[in-house]
mmCIF file of N, CA and C in Angstrom:
data_model
loop_
_atom_site.group_PDB
_atom_site.id
_atom_site.type_symbol
_atom_site.label_atom_id
_atom_site.label_comp_id
_atom_site.label_asym_id
_atom_site.label_seq_id
_atom_site.Cartn_x
_atom_site.Cartn_y
_atom_site.Cartn_z
ATOM 1 N N MET A 989 -30.882 -13.165 7.932
ATOM 2 C CA MET A 989 -32.331 -13.263 8.039
ATOM 3 C C MET A 989 -32.843 -14.186 6.927
ATOM 4 N N ILE A 990 -33.705 -15.096 7.298
ATOM 5 C CA ILE A 990 -34.289 -16.053 6.361
ATOM 6 C C ILE A 990 -35.675 -15.554 5.952
ATOM 7 N N TYR A 991 -35.979 -15.648 4.670
ATOM 8 C CA TYR A 991 -37.270 -15.207 4.164
ATOM 9 C C TYR A 991 -38.067 -16.414 3.665
ATOM 10 N N PRO A 992 -39.399 -16.324 3.720
ATOM 11 C CA PRO A 992 -40.219 -17.463 3.295
ATOM 12 C C PRO A 992 -40.189 -17.686 1.791
ATOM 13 N N THR A 993 -40.349 -18.946 1.419
ATOM 14 C CA THR A 993 -40.515 -19.339 0.024
ATOM 15 C C THR A 993 -41.762 -20.204 -0.061
ATOM 16 N N THR A 994 -42.209 -20.470 -1.276
ATOM 17 C CA THR A 994 -43.380 -21.316 -1.475
ATOM 18 C C THR A 994 -42.933 -22.770 -1.584
ATOM 19 N N CYS A 995 -43.709 -23.666 -0.983
ATOM 20 C CA CYS A 995 -43.390 -25.098 -1.045
ATOM 21 C C CYS A 995 -43.317 -25.548 -2.492
ATOM 22 N N ARG A 996 -42.253 -26.249 -2.849
ATOM 23 C CA ARG A 996 -42.092 -26.678 -4.237
ATOM 24 C C ARG A 996 -42.905 -27.925 -4.553
ATOM 25 N N TRP A 997 -43.462 -28.586 -3.553
ATOM 26 C CA TRP A 997 -44.282 -29.775 -3.790
ATOM 27 C C TRP A 997 -45.757 -29.414 -3.957
ATOM 28 N N CYS A 998 -46.308 -28.677 -2.998
ATOM 29 C CA CYS A 998 -47.739 -28.344 -3.081
ATOM 30 C C CYS A 998 -47.974 -26.995 -3.743
ATOM 31 N N GLY A 999 -46.976 -26.114 -3.721
ATOM 32 C CA GLY A 999 -47.107 -24.808 -4.353
ATOM 33 C C GLY A 999 -48.034 -23.860 -3.631
ATOM 34 N N GLU A 1000 -48.439 -24.215 -2.421
ATOM 35 C CA GLU A 1000 -49.415 -23.389 -1.696
ATOM 36 C C GLU A 1000 -48.860 -22.768 -0.421
ATOM 37 N N ALA A 1001 -48.155 -23.553 0.371
ATOM 38 C CA ALA A 1001 -47.724 -23.097 1.692
ATOM 39 C C ALA A 1001 -46.438 -22.290 1.635
ATOM 40 N N ASP A 1002 -46.330 -21.354 2.573
ATOM 41 C CA ASP A 1002 -45.089 -20.608 2.744
ATOM 42 C C ASP A 1002 -44.245 -21.337 3.782
ATOM 43 N N VAL A 1003 -42.976 -21.538 3.458
ATOM 44 C CA VAL A 1003 -42.070 -22.255 4.355
ATOM 45 C C VAL A 1003 -40.755 -21.503 4.497
ATOM 46 N N TYR A 1004 -40.083 -21.749 5.620
ATOM 47 C CA TYR A 1004 -38.705 -21.317 5.808
ATOM 48 C C TYR A 1004 -37.841 -22.556 5.625
ATOM 49 N N TRP A 1005 -36.764 -22.457 4.888
ATOM 50 C CA TRP A 1005 -35.784 -23.534 4.806
ATOM 51 C C TRP A 1005 -34.730 -23.235 5.854
ATOM 52 N N LEU A 1006 -34.745 -24.032 6.932
ATOM 53 C CA LEU A 1006 -33.860 -23.798 8.067
ATOM 54 C C LEU A 1006 -33.017 -25.040 8.359
ATOM 55 N N LYS A 1007 -31.876 -24.835 9.010
ATOM 56 C CA LYS A 1007 -31.002 -25.940 9.408
ATOM 57 C C LYS A 1007 -31.298 -26.324 10.852
ATOM 58 N N HIS A 1008 -31.255 -27.628 11.121
ATOM 59 C CA HIS A 1008 -31.391 -28.100 12.494
ATOM 60 C C HIS A 1008 -30.182 -27.625 13.281
ATOM 61 N N ASP A 1009 -30.386 -27.214 14.529
ATOM 62 C CA ASP A 1009 -29.284 -26.635 15.305
ATOM 63 C C ASP A 1009 -28.155 -27.627 15.592
ATOM 64 N N VAL A 1010 -28.443 -28.937 15.588
ATOM 65 C CA VAL A 1010 -27.406 -29.941 15.865
ATOM 66 C C VAL A 1010 -26.943 -30.641 14.589
ATOM 67 N N THR A 1011 -27.889 -31.203 13.831
ATOM 68 C CA THR A 1011 -27.527 -32.003 12.652
ATOM 69 C C THR A 1011 -27.175 -31.165 11.435
ATOM 70 N N LYS A 1012 -27.624 -29.924 11.417
ATOM 71 C CA LYS A 1012 -27.399 -28.992 10.293
ATOM 72 C C LYS A 1012 -28.120 -29.404 9.011
ATOM 73 N N ARG A 1013 -29.075 -30.335 9.121
ATOM 74 C CA ARG A 1013 -29.851 -30.749 7.944
ATOM 75 C C ARG A 1013 -30.950 -29.733 7.672
ATOM 76 N N LEU A 1014 -31.126 -29.381 6.403
ATOM 77 C CA LEU A 1014 -32.167 -28.445 6.005
ATOM 78 C C LEU A 1014 -33.536 -29.103 6.038
ATOM 79 N N ALA A 1015 -34.537 -28.318 6.425
ATOM 80 C CA ALA A 1015 -35.909 -28.801 6.417
ATOM 81 C C ALA A 1015 -36.850 -27.629 6.164
ATOM 82 N N PRO A 1016 -37.981 -27.899 5.487
ATOM 83 C CA PRO A 1016 -38.972 -26.852 5.290
ATOM 84 C C PRO A 1016 -39.845 -26.737 6.546
ATOM 85 N N ILE A 1017 -39.892 -25.565 7.135
ATOM 86 C CA ILE A 1017 -40.665 -25.327 8.348
ATOM 87 C C ILE A 1017 -41.806 -24.374 8.005
ATOM 88 N N ASP A 1018 -43.040 -24.759 8.371
ATOM 89 C CA ASP A 1018 -44.190 -23.894 8.098
ATOM 90 C C ASP A 1018 -43.988 -22.520 8.724
ATOM 91 N N VAL A 1019 -44.299 -21.478 7.962
ATOM 92 C CA VAL A 1019 -44.158 -20.103 8.439
ATOM 93 C C VAL A 1019 -45.161 -19.820 9.553
ATOM 94 N N GLN A 1020 -46.384 -20.293 9.376
ATOM 95 C CA GLN A 1020 -47.436 -20.008 10.357
ATOM 96 C C GLN A 1020 -47.248 -20.825 11.625
ATOM 97 N N PRO A 1021 -47.188 -20.175 12.790
ATOM 98 C CA PRO A 1021 -47.110 -20.912 14.048
ATOM 99 C C PRO A 1021 -48.413 -21.680 14.304
ATOM 100 N N VAL A 1022 -48.306 -22.773 15.045
ATOM 101 C CA VAL A 1022 -49.470 -23.579 15.421
ATOM 102 C C VAL A 1022 -49.394 -23.899 16.908
ATOM 103 N N THR A 1023 -50.546 -24.128 17.526
ATOM 104 C CA THR A 1023 -50.568 -24.357 18.973
ATOM 105 C C THR A 1023 -49.923 -25.674 19.377
ATOM 106 N N ASN A 1024 -49.964 -26.681 18.510
ATOM 107 C CA ASN A 1024 -49.393 -27.979 18.856
ATOM 108 C C ASN A 1024 -48.032 -28.219 18.201
ATOM 109 N N GLY A 1025 -47.363 -27.166 17.788
ATOM 110 C CA GLY A 1025 -46.063 -27.305 17.131
ATOM 111 C C GLY A 1025 -44.991 -27.845 18.066
ATOM 112 N N ASN A 1026 -43.993 -28.493 17.494
ATOM 113 C CA ASN A 1026 -42.909 -29.066 18.297
ATOM 114 C C ASN A 1026 -41.546 -28.457 17.986
ATOM 115 N N LEU A 1027 -41.528 -27.368 17.221
ATOM 116 C CA LEU A 1027 -40.261 -26.756 16.829
ATOM 117 C C LEU A 1027 -40.219 -25.287 17.211
ATOM 118 N N SER A 1028 -39.030 -24.826 17.544
ATOM 119 C CA SER A 1028 -38.759 -23.422 17.790
ATOM 120 C C SER A 1028 -37.811 -22.976 16.684
ATOM 121 N N ILE A 1029 -38.001 -21.784 16.149
ATOM 122 C CA ILE A 1029 -37.150 -21.326 15.052
ATOM 123 C C ILE A 1029 -36.447 -20.020 15.392
ATOM 124 N N SER A 1030 -35.326 -19.797 14.710
ATOM 125 C CA SER A 1030 -34.630 -18.528 14.755
ATOM 126 C C SER A 1030 -34.362 -18.122 13.313
ATOM 127 N N ARG A 1031 -35.137 -17.169 12.819
ATOM 128 C CA ARG A 1031 -34.919 -16.689 11.447
ATOM 129 C C ARG A 1031 -33.587 -15.964 11.336
ATOM 130 N N GLU A 1032 -33.174 -15.299 12.410
ATOM 131 C CA GLU A 1032 -31.918 -14.556 12.394
ATOM 132 C C GLU A 1032 -30.722 -15.498 12.193
ATOM 133 N N LEU A 1033 -30.764 -16.663 12.863
ATOM 134 C CA LEU A 1033 -29.675 -17.629 12.762
ATOM 135 C C LEU A 1033 -29.911 -18.667 11.669
ATOM 136 N N GLY A 1034 -31.145 -18.752 11.168
ATOM 137 C CA GLY A 1034 -31.464 -19.723 10.123
ATOM 138 C C GLY A 1034 -31.524 -21.147 10.640
ATOM 139 N N ILE A 1035 -31.963 -21.317 11.907
ATOM 140 C CA ILE A 1035 -32.005 -22.655 12.495
ATOM 141 C C ILE A 1035 -33.375 -22.963 13.095
ATOM 142 N N TYR A 1036 -33.603 -24.262 13.325
ATOM 143 C CA TYR A 1036 -34.762 -24.717 14.090
ATOM 144 C C TYR A 1036 -34.297 -25.761 15.082
ATOM 145 N N ARG A 1037 -35.082 -25.957 16.131
ATOM 146 C CA ARG A 1037 -34.772 -26.976 17.134
ATOM 147 C C ARG A 1037 -36.056 -27.416 17.806
ATOM 148 N N MET A 1038 -35.957 -28.472 18.590
ATOM 149 C CA MET A 1038 -37.123 -28.957 19.306
ATOM 150 C C MET A 1038 -37.554 -27.926 20.340
ATOM 151 N N TYR A 1039 -38.850 -27.703 20.423
ATOM 152 C CA TYR A 1039 -39.422 -26.763 21.383
ATOM 153 C C TYR A 1039 -39.231 -27.325 22.778
ATOM 154 N N ASP A 1040 -38.792 -26.499 23.742
ATOM 155 C CA ASP A 1040 -38.579 -26.994 25.101
ATOM 156 C C ASP A 1040 -39.206 -26.062 26.140
ATOM 157 N N ALA A 1041 -39.035 -26.406 27.408
ATOM 158 C CA ALA A 1041 -39.647 -25.638 28.494
ATOM 159 C C ALA A 1041 -39.164 -24.185 28.515
ATOM 160 N N GLY A 1042 -37.900 -23.963 28.158
ATOM 161 C CA GLY A 1042 -37.384 -22.594 28.112
ATOM 162 C C GLY A 1042 -38.104 -21.749 27.078
ATOM 163 N N ASP A 1043 -38.412 -22.366 25.940
ATOM 164 C CA ASP A 1043 -39.160 -21.656 24.897
ATOM 165 C C ASP A 1043 -40.571 -21.347 25.379
ATOM 166 N N GLU A 1044 -41.145 -22.293 26.102
ATOM 167 C CA GLU A 1044 -42.495 -22.118 26.659
ATOM 168 C C GLU A 1044 -42.514 -20.918 27.603
ATOM 169 N N ALA A 1045 -41.520 -20.840 28.476
ATOM 170 C CA ALA A 1045 -41.441 -19.748 29.444
ATOM 171 C C ALA A 1045 -41.283 -18.397 28.748
ATOM 172 N N LYS A 1046 -40.572 -18.374 27.619
ATOM 173 C CA LYS A 1046 -40.367 -17.131 26.866
ATOM 174 C C LYS A 1046 -41.577 -16.774 26.008
ATOM 175 N N GLY A 1047 -42.505 -17.719 25.873
ATOM 176 C CA GLY A 1047 -43.687 -17.462 25.052
ATOM 177 C C GLY A 1047 -43.401 -17.491 23.563
ATOM 178 N N LEU A 1048 -42.357 -18.225 23.155
ATOM 179 C CA LEU A 1048 -42.014 -18.294 21.734
ATOM 180 C C LEU A 1048 -43.066 -19.090 20.961
ATOM 181 N N PRO A 1049 -43.321 -18.704 19.706
ATOM 182 C CA PRO A 1049 -44.300 -19.441 18.900
ATOM 183 C C PRO A 1049 -43.798 -20.840 18.550
ATOM 184 N N ARG A 1050 -44.736 -21.741 18.322
ATOM 185 C CA ARG A 1050 -44.423 -23.126 17.948
ATOM 186 C C ARG A 1050 -44.643 -23.305 16.450
ATOM 187 N N HIS A 1051 -43.777 -24.090 15.840
ATOM 188 C CA HIS A 1051 -43.867 -24.358 14.401
ATOM 189 C C HIS A 1051 -43.792 -25.864 14.158
ATOM 190 N N VAL A 1052 -44.109 -26.282 12.929
ATOM 191 C CA VAL A 1052 -43.999 -27.695 12.549
ATOM 192 C C VAL A 1052 -43.245 -27.815 11.235
ATOM 193 N N ASN A 1053 -42.654 -28.994 11.034
ATOM 194 C CA ASN A 1053 -42.004 -29.311 9.781
ATOM 195 C C ASN A 1053 -43.085 -29.424 8.708
ATOM 196 N N HIS A 1054 -42.870 -28.788 7.569
ATOM 197 C CA HIS A 1054 -43.881 -28.786 6.511
ATOM 198 C C HIS A 1054 -44.139 -30.178 5.954
ATOM 199 N N PHE A 1055 -43.185 -31.092 6.055
ATOM 200 C CA PHE A 1055 -43.405 -32.457 5.582
ATOM 201 C C PHE A 1055 -44.564 -33.118 6.325
ATOM 202 N N SER A 1056 -44.863 -32.662 7.542
ATOM 203 C CA SER A 1056 -45.966 -33.250 8.306
ATOM 204 C C SER A 1056 -47.327 -32.677 7.918
ATOM 205 N N THR A 1057 -47.346 -31.573 7.177
ATOM 206 C CA THR A 1057 -48.618 -30.942 6.812
ATOM 207 C C THR A 1057 -48.874 -30.876 5.311
ATOM 208 N N CYS A 1058 -47.884 -31.191 4.493
ATOM 209 C CA CYS A 1058 -47.990 -31.045 3.034
ATOM 210 C C CYS A 1058 -48.717 -32.240 2.411
ATOM 211 N N ALA A 1059 -49.865 -31.988 1.819
ATOM 212 C CA ALA A 1059 -50.653 -33.050 1.181
ATOM 213 C C ALA A 1059 -49.910 -33.666 0.002
ATOM 214 N N ALA A 1060 -49.167 -32.872 -0.743
ATOM 215 C CA ALA A 1060 -48.437 -33.386 -1.908
ATOM 216 C C ALA A 1060 -47.341 -34.360 -1.475
ATOM 217 N N VAL A 1061 -46.661 -34.083 -0.384
ATOM 218 C CA VAL A 1061 -45.612 -34.975 0.108
ATOM 219 C C VAL A 1061 -46.237 -36.270 0.603
ATOM 220 N N LYS A 1062 -47.371 -36.176 1.305
ATOM 221 C CA LYS A 1062 -48.060 -37.379 1.781
ATOM 222 C C LYS A 1062 -48.451 -38.270 0.607
ATOM 223 N N LYS A 1063 -48.941 -37.658 -0.465
ATOM 224 C CA LYS A 1063 -49.341 -38.427 -1.648
ATOM 225 C C LYS A 1063 -48.125 -39.113 -2.268
ATOM 226 N N GLN A 1064 -47.009 -38.407 -2.374
ATOM 227 C CA GLN A 1064 -45.788 -38.995 -2.935
ATOM 228 C C GLN A 1064 -45.305 -40.164 -2.085
ATOM 229 N N ARG A 1065 -45.389 -40.037 -0.758
ATOM 230 C CA ARG A 1065 -44.982 -41.134 0.128
ATOM 231 C C ARG A 1065 -45.860 -42.358 -0.078
ATOM 232 N N GLU A 1066 -47.166 -42.135 -0.196
ATOM 233 C CA GLU A 1066 -48.092 -43.251 -0.402
ATOM 234 C C GLU A 1066 -47.811 -43.953 -1.727
ATOM 235 N N GLU A 1067 -47.574 -43.185 -2.782
ATOM 236 C CA GLU A 1067 -47.281 -43.770 -4.092
ATOM 237 C C GLU A 1067 -45.968 -44.554 -4.055
ATOM 238 N N ARG A 1068 -44.956 -44.008 -3.378
ATOM 239 C CA ARG A 1068 -43.670 -44.685 -3.265
ATOM 240 C C ARG A 1068 -43.825 -45.999 -2.495
ATOM 241 N N ALA A 1069 -44.592 -45.984 -1.413
ATOM 242 C CA ALA A 1069 -44.816 -47.193 -0.621
ATOM 243 C C ALA A 1069 -45.563 -48.243 -1.430
ATOM 244 N N GLN A 1070 -46.526 -47.805 -2.240
ATOM 245 C CA GLN A 1070 -47.279 -48.740 -3.073
ATOM 246 C C GLN A 1070 -46.367 -49.378 -4.128
ATOM 247 N N ARG A 1071 -45.520 -48.587 -4.765
ATOM 248 C CA ARG A 1071 -44.572 -49.137 -5.745
ATOM 249 C C ARG A 1071 -43.624 -50.135 -5.086
ATOM 250 N N LYS A 1072 -43.200 -49.839 -3.879
ATOM 251 C CA LYS A 1072 -42.293 -50.734 -3.166
ATOM 252 C C LYS A 1072 -42.990 -52.059 -2.832
ATOM 253 N N ARG A 1073 -44.245 -51.979 -2.396
ATOM 254 C CA ARG A 1073 -45.000 -53.206 -2.112
ATOM 255 C C ARG A 1073 -45.181 -54.034 -3.373
ATOM 256 N N GLN A 1074 -45.452 -53.376 -4.501
ATOM 257 C CA GLN A 1074 -45.633 -54.097 -5.753
ATOM 258 C C GLN A 1074 -44.336 -54.745 -6.196
ATOM 259 N N ALA A 1075 -43.208 -54.085 -5.990
ATOM 260 C CA ALA A 1075 -41.909 -54.641 -6.385
ATOM 261 C C ALA A 1075 -41.569 -55.873 -5.524
ATOM 262 N N VAL A 1076 -41.918 -55.824 -4.271
ATOM 263 C CA VAL A 1076 -41.624 -56.941 -3.374
ATOM 264 C C VAL A 1076 -42.488 -58.151 -3.709
ATOM 265 N N SER A 1077 -43.748 -57.905 -4.064
ATOM 266 C CA SER A 1077 -44.660 -59.006 -4.368
ATOM 267 C C SER A 1077 -44.449 -59.584 -5.767
ATOM 268 N N ALA A 1078 -43.719 -58.898 -6.614
ATOM 269 C CA ALA A 1078 -43.493 -59.369 -7.979
ATOM 270 C C ALA A 1078 -42.411 -60.417 -8.073
#
């Protein structure tokens, strides 16, 4: 069973660190389900996968990767992109 932790970037959101069912790469997944989510999770198995029609039929909740909702990560990406643009123009 996987338990939620607090995001280490924004310090506000609760996330599950789960492995993708195929690639086995870890990702922070928002604990709170959302109506437009594209991921299905299994806390028992510690995995996430793309939401599909079978999940829809079962009425499973939808989740999203926390990287898509974390303001702190977005800010870090913008700063990194700006530094890269400055390095290229120099």
